[in-house]
XYZ file of C-alpha atoms in Angstrom:
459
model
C 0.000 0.000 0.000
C 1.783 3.556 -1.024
C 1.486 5.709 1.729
C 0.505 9.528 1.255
C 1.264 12.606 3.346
C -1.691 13.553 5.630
C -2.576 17.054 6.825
C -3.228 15.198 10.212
C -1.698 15.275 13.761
C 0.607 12.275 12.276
C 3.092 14.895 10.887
C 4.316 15.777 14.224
C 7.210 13.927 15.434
C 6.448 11.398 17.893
C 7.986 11.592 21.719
C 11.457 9.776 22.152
C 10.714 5.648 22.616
C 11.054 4.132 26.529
C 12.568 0.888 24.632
C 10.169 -1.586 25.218
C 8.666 -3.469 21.979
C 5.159 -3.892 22.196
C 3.113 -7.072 20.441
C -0.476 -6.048 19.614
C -2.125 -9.048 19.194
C -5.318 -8.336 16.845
C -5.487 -6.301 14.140
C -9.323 -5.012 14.278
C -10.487 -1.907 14.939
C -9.545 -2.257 18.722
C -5.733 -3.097 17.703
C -5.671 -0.779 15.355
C -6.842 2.356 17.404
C -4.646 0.883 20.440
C -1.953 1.100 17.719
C -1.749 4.395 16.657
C -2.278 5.620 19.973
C 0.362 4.180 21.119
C 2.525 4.740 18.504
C 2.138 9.025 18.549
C 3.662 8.189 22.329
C 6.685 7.050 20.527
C 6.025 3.530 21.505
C 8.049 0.429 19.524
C 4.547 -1.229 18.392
C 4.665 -4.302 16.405
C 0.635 -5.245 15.536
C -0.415 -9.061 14.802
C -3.004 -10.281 12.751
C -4.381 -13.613 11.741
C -5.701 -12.722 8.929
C -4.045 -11.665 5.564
C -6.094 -8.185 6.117
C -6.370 -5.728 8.695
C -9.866 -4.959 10.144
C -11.320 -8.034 11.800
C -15.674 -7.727 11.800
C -14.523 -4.625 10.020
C -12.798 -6.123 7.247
C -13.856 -6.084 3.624
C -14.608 -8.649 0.811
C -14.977 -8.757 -2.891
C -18.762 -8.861 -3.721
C -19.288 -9.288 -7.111
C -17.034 -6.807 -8.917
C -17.793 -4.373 -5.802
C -14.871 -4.384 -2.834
C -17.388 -3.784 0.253
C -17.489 -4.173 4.038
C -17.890 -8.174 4.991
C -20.371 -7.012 7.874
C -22.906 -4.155 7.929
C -21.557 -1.006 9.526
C -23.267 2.843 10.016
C -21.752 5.351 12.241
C -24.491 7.471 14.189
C -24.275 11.381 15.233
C -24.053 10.058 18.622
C -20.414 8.005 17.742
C -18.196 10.483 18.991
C -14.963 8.390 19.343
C -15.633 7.198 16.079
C -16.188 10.154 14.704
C -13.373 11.973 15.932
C -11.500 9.219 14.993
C -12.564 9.776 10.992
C -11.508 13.503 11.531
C -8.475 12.641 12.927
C -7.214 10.849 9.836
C -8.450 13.065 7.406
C -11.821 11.696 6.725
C -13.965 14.043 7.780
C -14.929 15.221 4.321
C -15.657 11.894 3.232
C -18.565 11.585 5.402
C -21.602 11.084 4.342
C -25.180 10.967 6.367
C -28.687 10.068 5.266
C -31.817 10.363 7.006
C -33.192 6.659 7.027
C -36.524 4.779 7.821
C -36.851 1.386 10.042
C -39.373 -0.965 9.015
C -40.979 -3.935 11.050
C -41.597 -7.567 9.370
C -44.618 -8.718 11.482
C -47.475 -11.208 10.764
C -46.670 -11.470 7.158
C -46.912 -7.559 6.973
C -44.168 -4.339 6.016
C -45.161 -1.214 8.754
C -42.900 1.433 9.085
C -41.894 2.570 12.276
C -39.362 6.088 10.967
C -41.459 8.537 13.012
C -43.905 9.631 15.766
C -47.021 9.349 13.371
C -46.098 5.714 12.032
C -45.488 4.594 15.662
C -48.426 5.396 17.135
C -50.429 4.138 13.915
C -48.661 0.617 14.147
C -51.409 -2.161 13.480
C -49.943 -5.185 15.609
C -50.434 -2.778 19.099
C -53.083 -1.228 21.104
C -52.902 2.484 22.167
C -51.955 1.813 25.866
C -49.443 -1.068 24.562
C -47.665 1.477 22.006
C -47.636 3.579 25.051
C -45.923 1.371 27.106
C -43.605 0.653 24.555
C -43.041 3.830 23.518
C -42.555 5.075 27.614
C -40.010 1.569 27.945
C -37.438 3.180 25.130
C -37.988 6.784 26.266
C -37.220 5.519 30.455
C -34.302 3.267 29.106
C -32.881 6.249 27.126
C -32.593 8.169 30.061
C -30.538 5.552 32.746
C -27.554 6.581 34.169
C -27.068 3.978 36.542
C -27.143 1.247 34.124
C -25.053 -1.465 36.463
C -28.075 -1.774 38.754
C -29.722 -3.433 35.170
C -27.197 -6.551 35.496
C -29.087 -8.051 38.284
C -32.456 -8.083 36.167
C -32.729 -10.519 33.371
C -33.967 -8.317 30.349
C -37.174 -10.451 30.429
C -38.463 -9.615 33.639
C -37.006 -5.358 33.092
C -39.720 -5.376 29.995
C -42.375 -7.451 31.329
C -42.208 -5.264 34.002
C -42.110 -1.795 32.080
C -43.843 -2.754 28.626
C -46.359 -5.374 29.827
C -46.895 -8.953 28.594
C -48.604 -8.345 25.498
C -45.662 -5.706 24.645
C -43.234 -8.255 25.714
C -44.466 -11.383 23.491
C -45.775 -9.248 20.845
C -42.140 -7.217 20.008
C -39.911 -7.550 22.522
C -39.391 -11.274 23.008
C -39.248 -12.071 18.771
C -36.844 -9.791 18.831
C -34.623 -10.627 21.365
C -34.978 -14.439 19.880
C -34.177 -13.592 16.521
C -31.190 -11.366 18.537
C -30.008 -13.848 20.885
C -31.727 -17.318 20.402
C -32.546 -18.742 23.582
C -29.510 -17.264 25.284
C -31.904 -14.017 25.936
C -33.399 -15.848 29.031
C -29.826 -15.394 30.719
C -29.071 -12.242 29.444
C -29.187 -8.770 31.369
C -31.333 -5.797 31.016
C -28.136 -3.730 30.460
C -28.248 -5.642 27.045
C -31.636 -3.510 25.927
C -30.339 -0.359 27.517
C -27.788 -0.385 26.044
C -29.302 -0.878 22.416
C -31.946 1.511 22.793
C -29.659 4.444 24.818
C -27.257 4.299 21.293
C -30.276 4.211 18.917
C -32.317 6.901 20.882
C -29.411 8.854 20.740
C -29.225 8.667 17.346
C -32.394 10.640 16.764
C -31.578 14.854 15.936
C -35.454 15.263 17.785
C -36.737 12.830 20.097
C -38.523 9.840 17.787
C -38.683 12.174 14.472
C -35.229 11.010 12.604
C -32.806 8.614 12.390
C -29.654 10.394 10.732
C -26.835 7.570 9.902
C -23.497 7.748 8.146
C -20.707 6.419 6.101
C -17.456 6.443 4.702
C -16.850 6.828 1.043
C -15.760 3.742 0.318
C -16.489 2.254 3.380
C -14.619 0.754 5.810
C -12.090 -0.234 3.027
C -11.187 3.667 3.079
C -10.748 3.691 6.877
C -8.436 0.541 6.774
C -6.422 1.415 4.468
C -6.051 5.231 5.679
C -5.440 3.617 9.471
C -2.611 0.892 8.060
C -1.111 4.253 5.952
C -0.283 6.270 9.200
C 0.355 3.124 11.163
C 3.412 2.737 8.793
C 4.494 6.591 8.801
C 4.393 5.811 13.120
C 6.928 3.347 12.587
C 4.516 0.326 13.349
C 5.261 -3.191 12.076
C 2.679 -4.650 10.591
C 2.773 -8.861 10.686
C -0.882 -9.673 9.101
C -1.672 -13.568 7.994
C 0.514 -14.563 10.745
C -1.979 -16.524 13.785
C -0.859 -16.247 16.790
C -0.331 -19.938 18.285
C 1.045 -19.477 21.903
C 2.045 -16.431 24.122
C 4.721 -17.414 26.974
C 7.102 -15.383 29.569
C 10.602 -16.261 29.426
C 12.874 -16.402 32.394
C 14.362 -13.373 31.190
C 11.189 -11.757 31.605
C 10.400 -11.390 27.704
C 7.434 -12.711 26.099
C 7.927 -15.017 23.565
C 5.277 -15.515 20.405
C 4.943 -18.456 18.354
C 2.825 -18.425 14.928
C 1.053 -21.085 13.613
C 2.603 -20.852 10.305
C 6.255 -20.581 8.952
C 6.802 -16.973 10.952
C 9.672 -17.690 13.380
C 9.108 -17.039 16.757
C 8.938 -13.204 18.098
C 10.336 -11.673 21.649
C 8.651 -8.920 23.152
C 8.561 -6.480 26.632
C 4.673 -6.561 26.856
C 2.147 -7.587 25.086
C -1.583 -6.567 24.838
C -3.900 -9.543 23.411
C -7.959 -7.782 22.062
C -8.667 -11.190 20.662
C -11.569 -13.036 21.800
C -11.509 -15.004 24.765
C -11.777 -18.346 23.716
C -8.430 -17.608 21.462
C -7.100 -16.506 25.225
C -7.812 -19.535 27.079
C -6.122 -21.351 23.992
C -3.196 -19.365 23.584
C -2.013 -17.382 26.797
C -0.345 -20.376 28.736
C 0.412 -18.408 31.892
C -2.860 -17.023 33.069
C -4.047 -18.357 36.106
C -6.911 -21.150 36.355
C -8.891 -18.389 37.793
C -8.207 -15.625 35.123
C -8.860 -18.661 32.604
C -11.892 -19.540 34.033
C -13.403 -16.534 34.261
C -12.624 -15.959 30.213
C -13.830 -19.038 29.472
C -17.479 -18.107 31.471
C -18.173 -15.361 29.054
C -20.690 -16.795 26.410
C -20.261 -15.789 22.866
C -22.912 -14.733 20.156
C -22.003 -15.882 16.968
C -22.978 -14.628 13.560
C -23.686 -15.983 10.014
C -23.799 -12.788 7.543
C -25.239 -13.325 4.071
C -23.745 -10.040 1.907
C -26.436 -9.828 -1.267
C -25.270 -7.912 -4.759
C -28.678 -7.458 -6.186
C -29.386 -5.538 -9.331
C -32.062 -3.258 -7.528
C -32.440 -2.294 -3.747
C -35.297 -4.471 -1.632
C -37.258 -1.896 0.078
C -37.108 1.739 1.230
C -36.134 0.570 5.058
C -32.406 0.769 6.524
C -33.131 -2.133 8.933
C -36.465 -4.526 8.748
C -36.992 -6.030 11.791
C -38.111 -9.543 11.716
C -40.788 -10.672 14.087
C -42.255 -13.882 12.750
C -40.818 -17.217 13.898
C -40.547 -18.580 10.578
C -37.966 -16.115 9.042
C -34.457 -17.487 9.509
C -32.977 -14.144 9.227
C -32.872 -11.781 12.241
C -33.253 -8.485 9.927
C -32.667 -6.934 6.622
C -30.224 -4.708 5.874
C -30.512 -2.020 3.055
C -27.071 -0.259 2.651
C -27.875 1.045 -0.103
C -30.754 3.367 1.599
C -27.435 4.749 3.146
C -24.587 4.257 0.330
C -24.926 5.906 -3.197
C -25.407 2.964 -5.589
C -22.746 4.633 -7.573
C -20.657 3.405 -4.847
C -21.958 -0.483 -5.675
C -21.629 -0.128 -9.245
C -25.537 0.930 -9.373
C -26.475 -1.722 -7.488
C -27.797 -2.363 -4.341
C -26.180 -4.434 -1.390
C -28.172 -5.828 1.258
C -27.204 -7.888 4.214
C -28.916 -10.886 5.951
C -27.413 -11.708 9.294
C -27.993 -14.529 11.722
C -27.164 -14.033 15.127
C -26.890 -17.638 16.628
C -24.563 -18.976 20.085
C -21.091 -19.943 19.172
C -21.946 -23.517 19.522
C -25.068 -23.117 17.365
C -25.491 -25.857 14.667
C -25.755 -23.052 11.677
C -22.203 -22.949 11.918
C -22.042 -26.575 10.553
C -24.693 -26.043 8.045
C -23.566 -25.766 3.627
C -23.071 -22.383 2.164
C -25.890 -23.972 -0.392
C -28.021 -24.349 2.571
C -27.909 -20.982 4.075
C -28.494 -19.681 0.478
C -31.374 -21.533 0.144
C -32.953 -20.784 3.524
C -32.572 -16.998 3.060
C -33.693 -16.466 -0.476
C -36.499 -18.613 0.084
C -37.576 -16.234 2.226
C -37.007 -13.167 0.610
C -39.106 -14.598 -2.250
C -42.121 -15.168 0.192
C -41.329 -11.853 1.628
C -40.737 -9.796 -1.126
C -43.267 -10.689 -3.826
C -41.294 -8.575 -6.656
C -37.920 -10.471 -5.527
C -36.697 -13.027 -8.102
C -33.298 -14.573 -7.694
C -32.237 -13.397 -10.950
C -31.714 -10.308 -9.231
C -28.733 -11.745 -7.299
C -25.243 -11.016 -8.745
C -23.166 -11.928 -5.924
C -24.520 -13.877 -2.360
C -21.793 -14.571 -0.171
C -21.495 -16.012 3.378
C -19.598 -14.944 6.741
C -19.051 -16.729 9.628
C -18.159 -15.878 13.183
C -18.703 -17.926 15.814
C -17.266 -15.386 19.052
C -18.478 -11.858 18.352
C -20.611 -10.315 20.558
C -19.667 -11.150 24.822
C -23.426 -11.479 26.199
C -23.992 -9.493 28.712
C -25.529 -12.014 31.506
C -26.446 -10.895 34.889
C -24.151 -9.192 37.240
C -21.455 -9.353 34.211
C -19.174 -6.487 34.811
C -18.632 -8.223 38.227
C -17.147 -11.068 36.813
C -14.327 -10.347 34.449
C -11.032 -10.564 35.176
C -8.780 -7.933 35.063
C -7.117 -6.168 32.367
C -4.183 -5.852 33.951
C -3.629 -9.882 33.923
C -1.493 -11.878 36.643
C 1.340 -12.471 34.074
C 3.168 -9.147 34.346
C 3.343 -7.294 31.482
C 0.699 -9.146 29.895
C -2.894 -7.195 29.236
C -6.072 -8.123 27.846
C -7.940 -4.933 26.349
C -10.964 -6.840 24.311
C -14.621 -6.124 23.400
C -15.777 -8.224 26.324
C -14.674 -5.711 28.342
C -17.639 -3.312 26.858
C -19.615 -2.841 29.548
C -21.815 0.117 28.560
C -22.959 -0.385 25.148
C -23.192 -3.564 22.837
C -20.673 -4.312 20.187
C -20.020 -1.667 17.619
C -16.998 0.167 16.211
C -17.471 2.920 17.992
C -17.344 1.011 21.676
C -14.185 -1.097 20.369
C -12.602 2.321 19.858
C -14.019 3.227 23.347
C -12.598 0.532 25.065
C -8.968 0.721 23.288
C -8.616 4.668 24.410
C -9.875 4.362 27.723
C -7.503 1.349 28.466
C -4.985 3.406 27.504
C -5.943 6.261 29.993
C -6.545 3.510 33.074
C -4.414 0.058 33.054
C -2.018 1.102 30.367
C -1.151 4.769 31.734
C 1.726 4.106 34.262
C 3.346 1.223 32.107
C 3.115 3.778 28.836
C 5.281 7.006 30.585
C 7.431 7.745 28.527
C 11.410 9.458 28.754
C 11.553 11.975 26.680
């Protein structure tokens, strides 16, 4: 990749290095922002990936004869880390935002739900149920003291402020199609959490959703984050998985690869992979650190990206409340991206969010095809598959930690027992679900709390 000269804060020298070589194990968004940020301290950072590319869940794919993101992404006004993020690297004026429209799926019905008038006209609920649900994502919005929701299992927070017939009518199809059956152990954090970033996302109250991109996507993000990495000084090691992590008598870490990479010394290393990957490949944790990693259940996901010749419907995100749908939503990008972007086309997205364990991971890519376009056909009467150019199929079986009850209280710390060995990942989001712009959060705050005193710097 030919890097460019950026009118950013990368043109100022960086501070003298403290000598230490840092291993940055992950190469998402996380290990990416973790870094750069370390790397404008003057740090000697050396950043790991499995994969041949940089980006992780942000990473990008050929679709057709489009390059686009594997996974839907959309930044909101409300993104600030993100955001500043984009303007620190010179993308600011590349950012795009759309007002867009949500739509529900429910009893074999489209009804849109993009505004005040729309939700209070919505068929499947009464007046004093859409008032209930309506007061349940106003209340939620407004929580501060959201740790006091991990003792409350999200069913019993909504039955208790929407009502039964609110509950099985929206809320629990949702949080099935969401989380499977894993929603009966999960935490009312989880919907706070959901609805504080979506509320948020409104200019006025309920009136708009405003959401926003990247020309180019995420590709342009990547590529502009891996640029400056390399003007930093960072080392860049991607399609090199990381096979075992081990201190040395000497008091070095030591990194083996599962490939043909020889073996890597470092000072300290910081791991943002999942946990299971952890448990696997960080031989001196304690049992107890170990176990604790290995408590945190997963949700998985199986993302069908569509190339269709013309856009589905008129809805950002359809919502998908009837049991028969194997799909937990539809995703329109291109009520978002300018076709001209997809080659006048249209790219939707069909995700599955299933446990890590869940058999859908085992299941043909002819299978999943067949499930899903089935049902777009009985959705979407004017849908014929000759409108598909390109379907392809992504699979992750750890993305999302679930946030069970009284979660926060029992992760380990970042700071692990193996000195000079820290564990900065997205199971460590506590106050919002997974999204770029709480991977980012996570990565600069660690580097303002367990990170500070070991990243002084002589100058």
């Amino acid at each position: 990749m030919n890097a460019q000269t950026l009118s950013t804060p990368n043109s100022t020298p960086a501070p003298a290095s403290d000598g230490k070589k840092w291993a940055i194990v992950g190469g998402g968004m996380l290990g990416l922002t973790l870094a750069m940020r370390m790397a404008k301290q003057g740090h000697d950072v050396t950043l790991i990936e499995a994969a041949p590319v940089l980006g992780g869940l942000a990473s990008v794919w050929n679709l057709g004869d489009i390059v686009w993101d594997r996974h839907y992404h959309v930044t909101l006004l409300s993104d600030s880390r993100l955001r500043n993020l984009i303007a620190e690297i010179g993308l600011e004026d590349k950012m795009k935002w759309v007002e867009t429209k949500t739509g529900f799926y429910t009893g074999g019905k489209f009804y849109s739900m993009s505004d005040t008038k729309e939700f209070l006209s919505f068929p499947p609920l009464n007046l004093i149920e859409k008032l209930r649900l309506g007061g349940t994502i106003f209340y939620a919005s407004k929580i501060k003291n959201w740790k006091r929701l991990e003792r409350i299992t999200v069913e019993k927070w909504l039955r208790r402020w929407s009502g039964n017939s609110v509950f099985e009518k929206i809320w629990e199809p949702l949080l099935k199609c969401k989380l499977g059956e894993a929603y009966k152990k999960t935490a009312a954090s989880f919907i706070w959490a959901h609805t504080s970033r979506m509320y948020k996302a409104r200019r006025t109250g309920l009136k708009k959703e405003m959401f926003g991109y990247v020309e180019g996507g995420y590709r342009t993000i990547i590529e502009r984050m891996e640029e400056q990495l390399q003007q930093l000084g960072v080392k860049i090691k991607a399609g090199c998985p990381t096979s075992k992590v081990e201190k040395g008598t000497d008091g070095q870490f030591t990194i083996e690869f599962a490939n043909d990479e020889p073996d890597a010394k470092f000072d300290r290393v910081i791991m943002t992979t999942p946990n299971a990957i952890l448990d696997r490949v960080c031989v001196d944790l304690s049992v107890e650190e170990k176990q604790k990693f290995s408590n945190v259940s997963y949700l998985g996901i199986v993302c069908a990206s569509l190339l269709l010749k013309k856009p589905l419907s008129v809805y950002y995100v359809t919502n998908l409340t009837d049991d028969w749908v194997p799909m937990t939503a539809v995703i329109e990008m291109t009520t978002i991206v300018d076709p001209q972007e997809l080659g006048g086309n249209s790219v939707v997205y069909l995700p599955k969010y299933v446990p890590a364990e869940h058999e859908m991971f085992e299941k043909s890519d002819e299978e999943v095809k067949e499930s899903f376009l089935s049902a777009l056909e009985r959705m979407y009467p004017e849908f014929t598959r000759d409108d598909v150019l390109a379907f392809e199929i992504s699979r992750v079986r750890n993305v999302m930690a679930i946030p069970t009850l009284r979660y926060s209280e029992s992760l380990p710390e970042m700071k692990s027992s193996v000195d000079g060995l820290y564990i900065v990942n997205s199971s460590y989001i506590l106050k919002g679900n997974l999204n770029v712009n709480e991977s980012i959060t996570i990565a600069e705050d660690a580097m303002e709390t367990v990170l500070k005193s070991e990243l002084q710097t002589t100058v």
